[in-house]
PDB file of C-alpha atoms and ligand atoms in Angstrom:
ATOM      1  CA  MET M  22      -3.581  15.949   9.171  1.00  0.00           C
ATOM      2  CA  SER M  23      -1.232  14.992   6.308  1.00  0.00           C
ATOM      3  CA  THR M  24       2.525  15.266   5.922  1.00  0.00           C
ATOM      4  CA  PRO M  25       3.856  18.122   3.756  1.00  0.00           C
ATOM      5  CA  ARG M  26       5.124  16.889   0.388  1.00  0.00           C
ATOM      6  CA  GLU M  27       7.430  18.518  -2.130  1.00  0.00           C
ATOM      7  CA  ALA M  28       5.961  16.749  -5.188  1.00  0.00           C
ATOM      8  CA  PRO M  29       2.315  17.224  -6.228  1.00  0.00           C
ATOM      9  CA  TYR M  30      -0.188  14.731  -4.809  1.00  0.00           C
ATOM     10  CA  PRO M  31      -0.777  12.330  -7.719  1.00  0.00           C
ATOM     11  CA  PHE M  32      -4.376  11.606  -8.731  1.00  0.00           C
ATOM     12  CA  ASP M  33      -4.904   9.239 -11.635  1.00  0.00           C
ATOM     13  CA  VAL M  34      -8.324   8.737 -13.178  1.00  0.00           C
ATOM     14  CA  VAL M  35      -9.189   5.855 -15.504  1.00  0.00           C
ATOM     15  CA  THR M  36     -12.257   7.096 -17.390  1.00  0.00           C
ATOM     16  CA  LEU M  37     -13.952   7.158 -20.771  1.00  0.00           C
ATOM     17  CA  PHE M  38     -14.988  10.758 -20.064  1.00  0.00           C
ATOM     18  CA  GLU M  39     -11.912  12.891 -19.495  1.00  0.00           C
ATOM     19  CA  PRO M  40     -13.484  16.077 -20.989  1.00  0.00           C
ATOM     20  CA  LEU M  41     -16.336  15.832 -18.491  1.00  0.00           C
ATOM     21  CA  MET M  42     -13.951  15.653 -15.563  1.00  0.00           C
ATOM     22  CA  SER M  43     -11.266  18.104 -16.627  1.00  0.00           C
ATOM     23  CA  ALA M  44     -13.962  20.712 -17.335  1.00  0.00           C
ATOM     24  CA  TYR M  45     -14.882  20.603 -13.664  1.00  0.00           C
ATOM     25  CA  LEU M  46     -11.531  19.836 -12.002  1.00  0.00           C
ATOM     26  CA  GLY M  47      -9.622  22.339 -14.151  1.00  0.00           C
ATOM     27  CA  GLY M  48     -11.646  25.223 -12.716  1.00  0.00           C
ATOM     28  CA  SER M  49     -11.881  26.920  -9.346  1.00  0.00           C
ATOM     29  CA  ILE M  50      -9.722  26.030  -6.351  1.00  0.00           C
ATOM     30  CA  LEU M  51      -8.619  22.650  -7.704  1.00  0.00           C
ATOM     31  CA  GLY M  52      -7.434  24.110 -11.002  1.00  0.00           C
ATOM     32  CA  ARG M  53      -5.363  26.605  -9.035  1.00  0.00           C
ATOM     33  CA  ALA M  54      -3.960  23.820  -6.821  1.00  0.00           C
ATOM     34  CA  ALA M  55      -2.826  22.012  -9.972  1.00  0.00           C
ATOM     35  CA  GLU M  56      -1.246  25.176 -11.406  1.00  0.00           C
ATOM     36  CA  ARG M  57       0.586  25.669  -8.104  1.00  0.00           C
ATOM     37  CA  GLY M  58       1.951  22.117  -8.136  1.00  0.00           C
ATOM     38  CA  ILE M  59       0.066  20.865  -5.067  1.00  0.00           C
ATOM     39  CA  ILE M  60      -1.968  18.255  -6.944  1.00  0.00           C
ATOM     40  CA  GLU M  61      -1.587  16.596 -10.318  1.00  0.00           C
ATOM     41  CA  VAL M  62      -4.576  14.962 -12.047  1.00  0.00           C
ATOM     42  CA  SER M  63      -3.811  12.608 -14.942  1.00  0.00           C
ATOM     43  CA  TYR M  64      -6.365  10.829 -17.097  1.00  0.00           C
ATOM     44  CA  THR M  65      -6.162   7.462 -18.811  1.00  0.00           C
ATOM     45  CA  ASP M  66      -8.815   6.386 -21.339  1.00  0.00           C
ATOM     46  CA  PRO M  67      -9.465   2.622 -21.625  1.00  0.00           C
ATOM     47  CA  ARG M  68     -10.455   3.236 -25.242  1.00  0.00           C
ATOM     48  CA  ASP M  69      -6.807   4.012 -26.006  1.00  0.00           C
ATOM     49  CA  PHE M  70      -6.044   0.369 -25.153  1.00  0.00           C
ATOM     50  CA  THR M  71      -8.471  -1.255 -27.584  1.00  0.00           C
ATOM     51  CA  HIS M  72      -7.341  -2.798 -30.861  1.00  0.00           C
ATOM     52  CA  ASP M  73     -10.507  -2.951 -32.972  1.00  0.00           C
ATOM     53  CA  VAL M  74     -11.692  -0.294 -35.412  1.00  0.00           C
ATOM     54  CA  HIS M  75     -14.684   0.598 -33.213  1.00  0.00           C
ATOM     55  CA  ARG M  76     -12.525   0.936 -30.067  1.00  0.00           C
ATOM     56  CA  THR M  77     -14.943  -1.336 -28.193  1.00  0.00           C
ATOM     57  CA  VAL M  78     -14.840  -1.215 -24.384  1.00  0.00           C
ATOM     58  CA  ASP M  79     -18.134  -2.900 -23.436  1.00  0.00           C
ATOM     59  CA  ASP M  80     -20.162  -6.008 -24.209  1.00  0.00           C
ATOM     60  CA  GLY M  81     -23.343  -7.761 -23.074  1.00  0.00           C
ATOM     61  CA  PRO M  82     -23.312  -9.722 -19.811  1.00  0.00           C
ATOM     62  CA  PHE M  83     -22.698 -13.488 -19.777  1.00  0.00           C
ATOM     63  CA  GLY M  84     -25.863 -15.149 -18.509  1.00  0.00           C
ATOM     64  CA  GLY M  85     -28.034 -12.544 -20.166  1.00  0.00           C
ATOM     65  CA  GLY M  86     -29.701  -9.400 -18.940  1.00  0.00           C
ATOM     66  CA  ALA M  87     -30.053  -5.770 -19.901  1.00  0.00           C
ATOM     67  CA  GLY M  88     -27.254  -3.282 -20.337  1.00  0.00           C
ATOM     68  CA  MET M  89     -23.576  -3.475 -21.100  1.00  0.00           C
ATOM     69  CA  VAL M  90     -20.563  -4.420 -19.014  1.00  0.00           C
ATOM     70  CA  MET M  91     -17.090  -2.921 -19.382  1.00  0.00           C
ATOM     71  CA  MET M  92     -14.691  -5.533 -20.774  1.00  0.00           C
ATOM     72  CA  PRO M  93     -11.665  -6.465 -18.656  1.00  0.00           C
ATOM     73  CA  GLU M  94      -8.740  -6.039 -21.055  1.00  0.00           C
ATOM     74  CA  PRO M  95      -8.980  -2.310 -21.907  1.00  0.00           C
ATOM     75  CA  LEU M  96      -9.442  -1.487 -18.208  1.00  0.00           C
ATOM     76  CA  ALA M  97      -6.549  -3.739 -17.160  1.00  0.00           C
ATOM     77  CA  SER M  98      -4.231  -2.194 -19.760  1.00  0.00           C
ATOM     78  CA  ALA M  99      -5.249   1.302 -18.648  1.00  0.00           C
ATOM     79  CA  ILE M 100      -4.521   0.499 -14.972  1.00  0.00           C
ATOM     80  CA  GLU M 101      -1.200  -1.124 -15.928  1.00  0.00           C
ATOM     81  CA  SER M 102      -0.199   1.983 -17.872  1.00  0.00           C
ATOM     82  CA  VAL M 103      -0.844   4.077 -14.750  1.00  0.00           C
ATOM     83  CA  HIS M 104       1.407   1.766 -12.718  1.00  0.00           C
ATOM     84  CA  ALA M 105       4.125   1.950 -15.390  1.00  0.00           C
ATOM     85  CA  ARG M 106       3.996   5.751 -15.445  1.00  0.00           C
ATOM     86  CA  ARG M 107       3.984   6.110 -11.642  1.00  0.00           C
ATOM     87  CA  ALA M 108       6.602   3.439 -10.793  1.00  0.00           C
ATOM     88  CA  PRO M 109       8.346   3.058  -8.417  1.00  0.00           C
ATOM     89  CA  ALA M 110       5.466   4.749  -6.585  1.00  0.00           C
ATOM     90  CA  ARG M 111       2.473   2.476  -5.967  1.00  0.00           C
ATOM     91  CA  PRO M 112      -0.802   4.403  -6.112  1.00  0.00           C
ATOM     92  CA  ARG M 113      -3.734   2.739  -4.354  1.00  0.00           C
ATOM     93  CA  VAL M 114      -6.154   1.533  -7.019  1.00  0.00           C
ATOM     94  CA  ILE M 115      -9.722   2.426  -6.067  1.00  0.00           C
ATOM     95  CA  LEU M 116     -12.747   1.269  -8.045  1.00  0.00           C
ATOM     96  CA  LEU M 117     -15.732   3.601  -7.758  1.00  0.00           C
ATOM     97  CA  GLY M 118     -18.939   1.605  -7.437  1.00  0.00           C
ATOM     98  CA  PRO M 119     -22.194   1.372  -5.480  1.00  0.00           C
ATOM     99  CA  ALA M 120     -21.087  -1.819  -3.671  1.00  0.00           C
ATOM    100  CA  GLY M 121     -17.963  -0.309  -2.089  1.00  0.00           C
ATOM    101  CA  ARG M 122     -17.003   0.938   1.365  1.00  0.00           C
ATOM    102  CA  VAL M 123     -18.783   4.254   1.874  1.00  0.00           C
ATOM    103  CA  PHE M 124     -16.637   7.365   1.509  1.00  0.00           C
ATOM    104  CA  ASP M 125     -16.451   9.789   4.435  1.00  0.00           C
ATOM    105  CA  GLN M 126     -14.046  12.337   5.938  1.00  0.00           C
ATOM    106  CA  ARG M 127     -11.935   9.642   7.608  1.00  0.00           C
ATOM    107  CA  VAL M 128     -11.416   7.907   4.274  1.00  0.00           C
ATOM    108  CA  ALA M 129     -10.500  11.265   2.718  1.00  0.00           C
ATOM    109  CA  ALA M 130      -7.849  11.805   5.413  1.00  0.00           C
ATOM    110  CA  GLU M 131      -6.543   8.268   4.897  1.00  0.00           C
ATOM    111  CA  TYR M 132      -6.131   8.887   1.146  1.00  0.00           C
ATOM    112  CA  ALA M 133      -4.532  12.324   1.699  1.00  0.00           C
ATOM    113  CA  ALA M 134      -1.793  10.589   3.719  1.00  0.00           C
ATOM    114  CA  LEU M 135      -0.910   8.033   1.000  1.00  0.00           C
ATOM    115  CA  PRO M 136       2.543   8.900  -0.366  1.00  0.00           C
ATOM    116  CA  GLY M 137       1.859   7.226  -3.719  1.00  0.00           C
ATOM    117  CA  GLY M 138      -1.500   8.910  -4.290  1.00  0.00           C
ATOM    118  CA  ILE M 139      -4.587   7.213  -5.672  1.00  0.00           C
ATOM    119  CA  CYS M 140      -5.775   5.815  -8.982  1.00  0.00           C
ATOM    120  CA  LEU M 141      -9.548   6.143  -9.354  1.00  0.00           C
ATOM    121  CA  VAL M 142     -11.163   3.685 -11.763  1.00  0.00           C
ATOM    122  CA  CYS M 143     -14.529   4.782 -13.159  1.00  0.00           C
ATOM    123  CA  GLY M 144     -17.030   2.403 -14.670  1.00  0.00           C
ATOM    124  CA  ARG M 145     -19.825   3.350 -17.046  1.00  0.00           C
ATOM    125  CA  TYR M 146     -22.665   1.273 -18.459  1.00  0.00           C
ATOM    126  CA  GLU M 147     -23.938  -1.277 -15.924  1.00  0.00           C
ATOM    127  CA  GLY M 148     -20.572  -1.736 -14.257  1.00  0.00           C
ATOM    128  CA  ILE M 149     -17.354  -3.601 -15.003  1.00  0.00           C
ATOM    129  CA  ASP M 150     -16.246  -7.196 -15.369  1.00  0.00           C
ATOM    130  CA  GLU M 151     -15.848  -8.580 -11.833  1.00  0.00           C
ATOM    131  CA  ARG M 152     -12.378  -9.967 -12.590  1.00  0.00           C
ATOM    132  CA  ILE M 153     -11.013  -6.403 -12.656  1.00  0.00           C
ATOM    133  CA  ALA M 154     -12.432  -5.762  -9.188  1.00  0.00           C
ATOM    134  CA  GLU M 155     -10.884  -9.016  -7.962  1.00  0.00           C
ATOM    135  CA  HIS M 156      -7.438  -8.834  -9.533  1.00  0.00           C
ATOM    136  CA  MET M 157      -6.540  -5.232 -10.402  1.00  0.00           C
ATOM    137  CA  VAL M 158      -8.140  -3.179  -7.652  1.00  0.00           C
ATOM    138  CA  ASP M 159      -7.120  -2.592  -4.024  1.00  0.00           C
ATOM    139  CA  GLU M 160     -10.549  -1.513  -2.816  1.00  0.00           C
ATOM    140  CA  GLU M 161     -14.029  -0.570  -3.938  1.00  0.00           C
ATOM    141  CA  LEU M 162     -15.515   2.763  -2.875  1.00  0.00           C
ATOM    142  CA  SER M 163     -19.065   4.128  -2.918  1.00  0.00           C
ATOM    143  CA  ILE M 164     -19.947   7.786  -2.311  1.00  0.00           C
ATOM    144  CA  GLY M 165     -23.342   6.962  -0.775  1.00  0.00           C
ATOM    145  CA  ASP M 166     -26.477   4.885  -0.988  1.00  0.00           C
ATOM    146  CA  TYR M 167     -28.006   6.045  -4.262  1.00  0.00           C
ATOM    147  CA  VAL M 168     -27.467   4.898  -7.839  1.00  0.00           C
ATOM    148  CA  LEU M 169     -25.438   6.948 -10.323  1.00  0.00           C
ATOM    149  CA  THR M 170     -24.818   6.371 -14.028  1.00  0.00           C
ATOM    150  CA  GLY M 171     -21.065   6.032 -13.646  1.00  0.00           C
ATOM    151  CA  GLY M 172     -18.052   6.528 -11.415  1.00  0.00           C
ATOM    152  CA  GLU M 173     -16.946   9.976 -12.621  1.00  0.00           C
ATOM    153  CA  LEU M 174     -18.955  12.002 -10.103  1.00  0.00           C
ATOM    154  CA  GLY M 175     -17.614   9.740  -7.359  1.00  0.00           C
ATOM    155  CA  ALA M 176     -14.029  10.296  -8.500  1.00  0.00           C
ATOM    156  CA  MET M 177     -14.578  14.068  -8.524  1.00  0.00           C
ATOM    157  CA  VAL M 178     -16.045  13.966  -5.012  1.00  0.00           C
ATOM    158  CA  VAL M 179     -12.990  12.046  -3.776  1.00  0.00           C
ATOM    159  CA  ILE M 180     -10.496  14.352  -5.525  1.00  0.00           C
ATOM    160  CA  ASP M 181     -12.228  17.422  -4.101  1.00  0.00           C
ATOM    161  CA  ALA M 182     -12.417  16.123  -0.522  1.00  0.00           C
ATOM    162  CA  VAL M 183      -8.818  14.800  -0.519  1.00  0.00           C
ATOM    163  CA  SER M 184      -7.350  17.916  -2.178  1.00  0.00           C
ATOM    164  CA  ARG M 185      -8.706  20.337   0.385  1.00  0.00           C
ATOM    165  CA  LEU M 186      -6.869  18.384   3.114  1.00  0.00           C
ATOM    166  CA  LEU M 187      -3.484  18.917   1.424  1.00  0.00           C
ATOM    167  CA  PRO M 188      -1.341  21.751   2.805  1.00  0.00           C
ATOM    168  CA  GLY M 189      -1.729  24.910   0.737  1.00  0.00           C
ATOM    169  CA  VAL M 190      -4.893  24.043  -1.192  1.00  0.00           C
ATOM    170  CA  LEU M 191      -7.142  26.215   0.963  1.00  0.00           C
ATOM    171  CA  GLY M 192      -6.228  29.867   1.468  1.00  0.00           C
ATOM    172  CA  ASN M 193      -5.019  29.765   5.065  1.00  0.00           C
ATOM    173  CA  ALA M 194      -2.495  27.391   6.599  1.00  0.00           C
ATOM    174  CA  GLU M 195      -5.093  26.227   9.103  1.00  0.00           C
ATOM    175  CA  GLY M 196      -7.395  25.196   6.276  1.00  0.00           C
ATOM    176  CA  ALA M 197      -9.715  22.325   6.969  1.00  0.00           C
ATOM    177  CA  HIS M 198      -8.966  22.294  10.685  1.00  0.00           C
ATOM    178  CA  ASP M 199     -12.093  23.495  12.524  1.00  0.00           C
ATOM    179  CA  GLU M 200     -14.924  21.968  10.531  1.00  0.00           C
ATOM    180  CA  SER M 201     -17.628  19.353  10.624  1.00  0.00           C
ATOM    181  CA  PHE M 202     -16.420  15.752  10.625  1.00  0.00           C
ATOM    182  CA  THR M 203     -12.831  16.550  11.618  1.00  0.00           C
ATOM    183  CA  GLY M 204     -11.922  16.130  15.260  1.00  0.00           C
ATOM    184  CA  THR M 205     -15.180  15.901  17.189  1.00  0.00           C
ATOM    185  CA  PRO M 206     -17.874  14.899  14.704  1.00  0.00           C
ATOM    186  CA  LEU M 207     -20.269  17.794  15.309  1.00  0.00           C
ATOM    187  CA  LEU M 208     -21.969  19.928  12.674  1.00  0.00           C
ATOM    188  CA  GLU M 209     -20.902  23.546  12.314  1.00  0.00           C
ATOM    189  CA  HIS M 210     -22.515  26.503  14.037  1.00  0.00           C
ATOM    190  CA  PRO M 211     -24.542  28.916  11.867  1.00  0.00           C
ATOM    191  CA  GLN M 212     -22.720  31.954  10.479  1.00  0.00           C
ATOM    192  CA  TYR M 213     -23.793  35.415   9.398  1.00  0.00           C
ATOM    193  CA  THR M 214     -22.370  38.363   7.503  1.00  0.00           C
ATOM    194  CA  ARG M 215     -23.555  41.900   6.703  1.00  0.00           C
ATOM    195  CA  PRO M 216     -26.066  43.419   6.852  1.00  0.00           C
ATOM    196  CA  ARG M 217     -26.939  43.123  10.551  1.00  0.00           C
ATOM    197  CA  GLU M 218     -30.599  43.290   9.588  1.00  0.00           C
ATOM    198  CA  TRP M 219     -31.759  41.659   6.355  1.00  0.00           C
ATOM    199  CA  ARG M 220     -35.463  41.847   5.384  1.00  0.00           C
ATOM    200  CA  GLY M 221     -36.354  42.244   9.032  1.00  0.00           C
ATOM    201  CA  HIS M 222     -34.232  39.282  10.158  1.00  0.00           C
ATOM    202  CA  THR M 223     -31.450  40.125  12.602  1.00  0.00           C
ATOM    203  CA  VAL M 224     -28.174  38.503  13.555  1.00  0.00           C
ATOM    204  CA  PRO M 225     -27.944  36.916  17.070  1.00  0.00           C
ATOM    205  CA  ASP M 226     -26.889  39.648  19.500  1.00  0.00           C
ATOM    206  CA  VAL M 227     -24.077  37.641  21.030  1.00  0.00           C
ATOM    207  CA  LEU M 228     -22.167  37.716  17.709  1.00  0.00           C
ATOM    208  CA  LEU M 229     -22.137  41.534  17.833  1.00  0.00           C
ATOM    209  CA  SER M 230     -21.151  41.695  21.500  1.00  0.00           C
ATOM    210  CA  GLY M 231     -17.385  41.456  21.067  1.00  0.00           C
ATOM    211  CA  HIS M 232     -17.410  39.012  24.014  1.00  0.00           C
ATOM    212  CA  HIS M 233     -15.264  36.228  22.561  1.00  0.00           C
ATOM    213  CA  ALA M 234     -15.758  33.725  25.367  1.00  0.00           C
ATOM    214  CA  ALA M 235     -19.541  34.156  25.099  1.00  0.00           C
ATOM    215  CA  ILE M 236     -19.342  33.785  21.297  1.00  0.00           C
ATOM    216  CA  ASP M 237     -17.321  30.565  21.605  1.00  0.00           C
ATOM    217  CA  ARG M 238     -19.813  29.202  24.151  1.00  0.00           C
ATOM    218  CA  TRP M 239     -22.794  30.107  21.922  1.00  0.00           C
ATOM    219  CA  ARG M 240     -21.204  28.501  18.881  1.00  0.00           C
ATOM    220  CA  GLN M 241     -20.436  25.277  20.735  1.00  0.00           C
ATOM    221  CA  ASP M 242     -24.018  25.151  22.097  1.00  0.00           C
ATOM    222  CA  GLN M 243     -25.336  25.631  18.551  1.00  0.00           C
ATOM    223  CA  ARG M 244     -23.131  22.838  17.232  1.00  0.00           C
ATOM    224  CA  VAL M 245     -24.339  20.416  19.883  1.00  0.00           C
ATOM    225  CA  ALA M 246     -28.028  21.374  19.501  1.00  0.00           C
ATOM    226  CA  ARG M 247     -27.972  21.235  15.712  1.00  0.00           C
ATOM    227  CA  THR M 248     -26.158  17.924  15.648  1.00  0.00           C
ATOM    228  CA  ARG M 249     -28.618  16.393  18.127  1.00  0.00           C
ATOM    229  CA  ALA M 250     -31.596  17.648  16.092  1.00  0.00           C
ATOM    230  CA  ARG M 251     -30.346  16.957  12.567  1.00  0.00           C
ATOM    231  CA  ARG M 252     -27.845  14.113  12.821  1.00  0.00           C
ATOM    232  CA  PRO M 253     -28.633  11.851  15.772  1.00  0.00           C
ATOM    233  CA  ASP M 254     -26.129   9.338  14.366  1.00  0.00           C
ATOM    234  CA  LEU M 255     -23.279  11.857  14.634  1.00  0.00           C
ATOM    235  CA  TYR M 256     -24.523  13.067  17.993  1.00  0.00           C
ATOM    236  CA  ALA M 257     -24.378   9.554  19.432  1.00  0.00           C
ATOM    237  CA  ARG M 258     -20.822   9.161  18.119  1.00  0.00           C
ATOM    238  CA  TRP M 259     -19.795  12.487  19.643  1.00  0.00           C
ATOM    239  CA  GLU M 260     -21.336  11.609  23.023  1.00  0.00           C
ATOM    240  CA  ARG M 261     -19.505   8.279  23.028  1.00  0.00           C
ATOM    241  CA  SER M 262     -16.124   9.845  22.228  1.00  0.00           C
ATOM    242  CA  ARG M 263     -16.725  12.536  24.876  1.00  0.00           C
ATOM    243  CA  ASP M 264     -17.594   9.895  27.491  1.00  0.00           C
ATOM    244  CA  GLU M 265     -14.508   7.882  26.555  1.00  0.00           C
ATOM    245  CA  GLU M 266     -12.321  10.967  26.996  1.00  0.00           C
ATOM    246  CA  GLU M 267     -13.848  11.597  30.432  1.00  0.00           C
ATOM    247  CA  GLY M 268     -13.333   7.947  31.373  1.00  0.00           C
ATOM    248  CA  ALA M 269      -9.686   8.064  30.280  1.00  0.00           C
ATOM    249  CA  GLY M 270      -8.970  11.473  31.824  1.00  0.00           C
TER     250      GLY M 270
HETATM  251  C1  LIG H 306     -24.689   1.597 -11.095  1.00  0.00           C
HETATM  252  C2  LIG H 306     -22.513   0.746 -11.551  1.00  0.00           C
HETATM  253  C3  LIG H 306     -25.137   0.310 -10.824  1.00  0.00           C
HETATM  254  C4  LIG H 306     -22.953  -0.550 -11.262  1.00  0.00           C
HETATM  255  C5  LIG H 306     -26.623  -6.751 -12.040  1.00  0.00           C
HETATM  256  C6  LIG H 306     -25.407  -7.000 -11.434  1.00  0.00           C
HETATM  257  C7  LIG H 306     -19.531   4.894  -8.531  1.00  0.00           C
HETATM  258  C8  LIG H 306     -21.670   4.853  -7.648  1.00  0.00           C
HETATM  259  C9  LIG H 306     -20.846   4.582  -8.807  1.00  0.00           C
HETATM  260  C10 LIG H 306     -23.383   1.807 -11.470  1.00  0.00           C
HETATM  261  C11 LIG H 306     -24.274  -0.766 -10.908  1.00  0.00           C
HETATM  262  C12 LIG H 306     -20.920   5.334  -6.564  1.00  0.00           C
HETATM  263  C13 LIG H 306     -25.438  -4.995 -12.141  1.00  0.00           C
HETATM  264  C14 LIG H 306     -22.742   5.497  -5.167  1.00  0.00           C
HETATM  265  C15 LIG H 306     -23.066   4.701  -7.411  1.00  0.00           C
HETATM  266  C16 LIG H 306     -21.188   4.017 -10.130  1.00  0.00           C
HETATM  267  C17 LIG H 306     -22.877   3.197 -11.737  1.00  0.00           C
HETATM  268  C18 LIG H 306     -24.727  -2.146 -10.606  1.00  0.00           C
HETATM  269  C19 LIG H 306     -24.984  -3.606 -12.445  1.00  0.00           C
HETATM  270  N1  LIG H 306     -26.582  -5.490 -12.462  1.00  0.00           N
HETATM  271  N2  LIG H 306     -21.438   5.663  -5.322  1.00  0.00           N
HETATM  272  N3  LIG H 306     -24.704  -5.884 -11.534  1.00  0.00           N
HETATM  273  N4  LIG H 306     -23.530   5.046  -6.166  1.00  0.00           N
HETATM  274  N5  LIG H 306     -22.468   3.827 -10.465  1.00  0.00           N
HETATM  275  N6  LIG H 306     -25.577  -2.654 -11.612  1.00  0.00           N
HETATM  276  O1  LIG H 306     -23.859   4.314  -8.261  1.00  0.00           O
HETATM  277  O2  LIG H 306     -20.326   3.717 -10.895  1.00  0.00           O
HETATM  278  S1  LIG H 306     -19.278   5.477  -6.975  1.00  0.00           S
END
């Protein structure tokens, strides 16, 4: 998965809305991971790099049109201050935006393995000046085909998905090992807990049988059937990788 590290995994976030993000990321499992020194999330506000009394970070678009565009200089200075603070490490600079490569579990694993961590740049308003994307950013990343009001939710999605891949973030050492989208891309089997009968609905008998081989077989059948029914795209990928394995072996 990812190599063990002695220093915390460094996340940097360039955002106008630190309170919004730290309220979420400071709680729950990620807050505990930060307290335990497994991750470190630092925030940089482009507004701190303005020089006018209004601390202006946006302006209307050249060529006309509705909405505001984030100006290049405050963003550039914010990104440069991250590099200065992290040097000699070189975090990958990732711009969150709807036109980027689409985030998935493979991208999360790729980021988790980066020794220098990642710097997530969030835009607000109608986006940012294109020259930042061209000259200050290593790659652009989308979290899916829908339109948000800014990059902060995207950055939080990335931090959450990357963090849970780091050793020690989840309770057990095995952690994220056996789940959907890692290894064979199948969905998970259904799971049940007590009571055995809830409002007249029972738990599948095989799960109460104590027959572990039968349980494993049932779970695998469920994963295949559910993936075929709900995610034909993933099912096709799984069939291909299975056929390739058979061809090679
Ligand atoms: C929405 C930024 C629309 C830019 C004409 C030319 C981050 C996001 C975002 C946003 C535009 C992500 C324009 C999936 C998302 C994000 C705000 C483009 C400007 N008009 N993943 N250019 N979807 N969204 N419009 O929206 O920042 S990750």
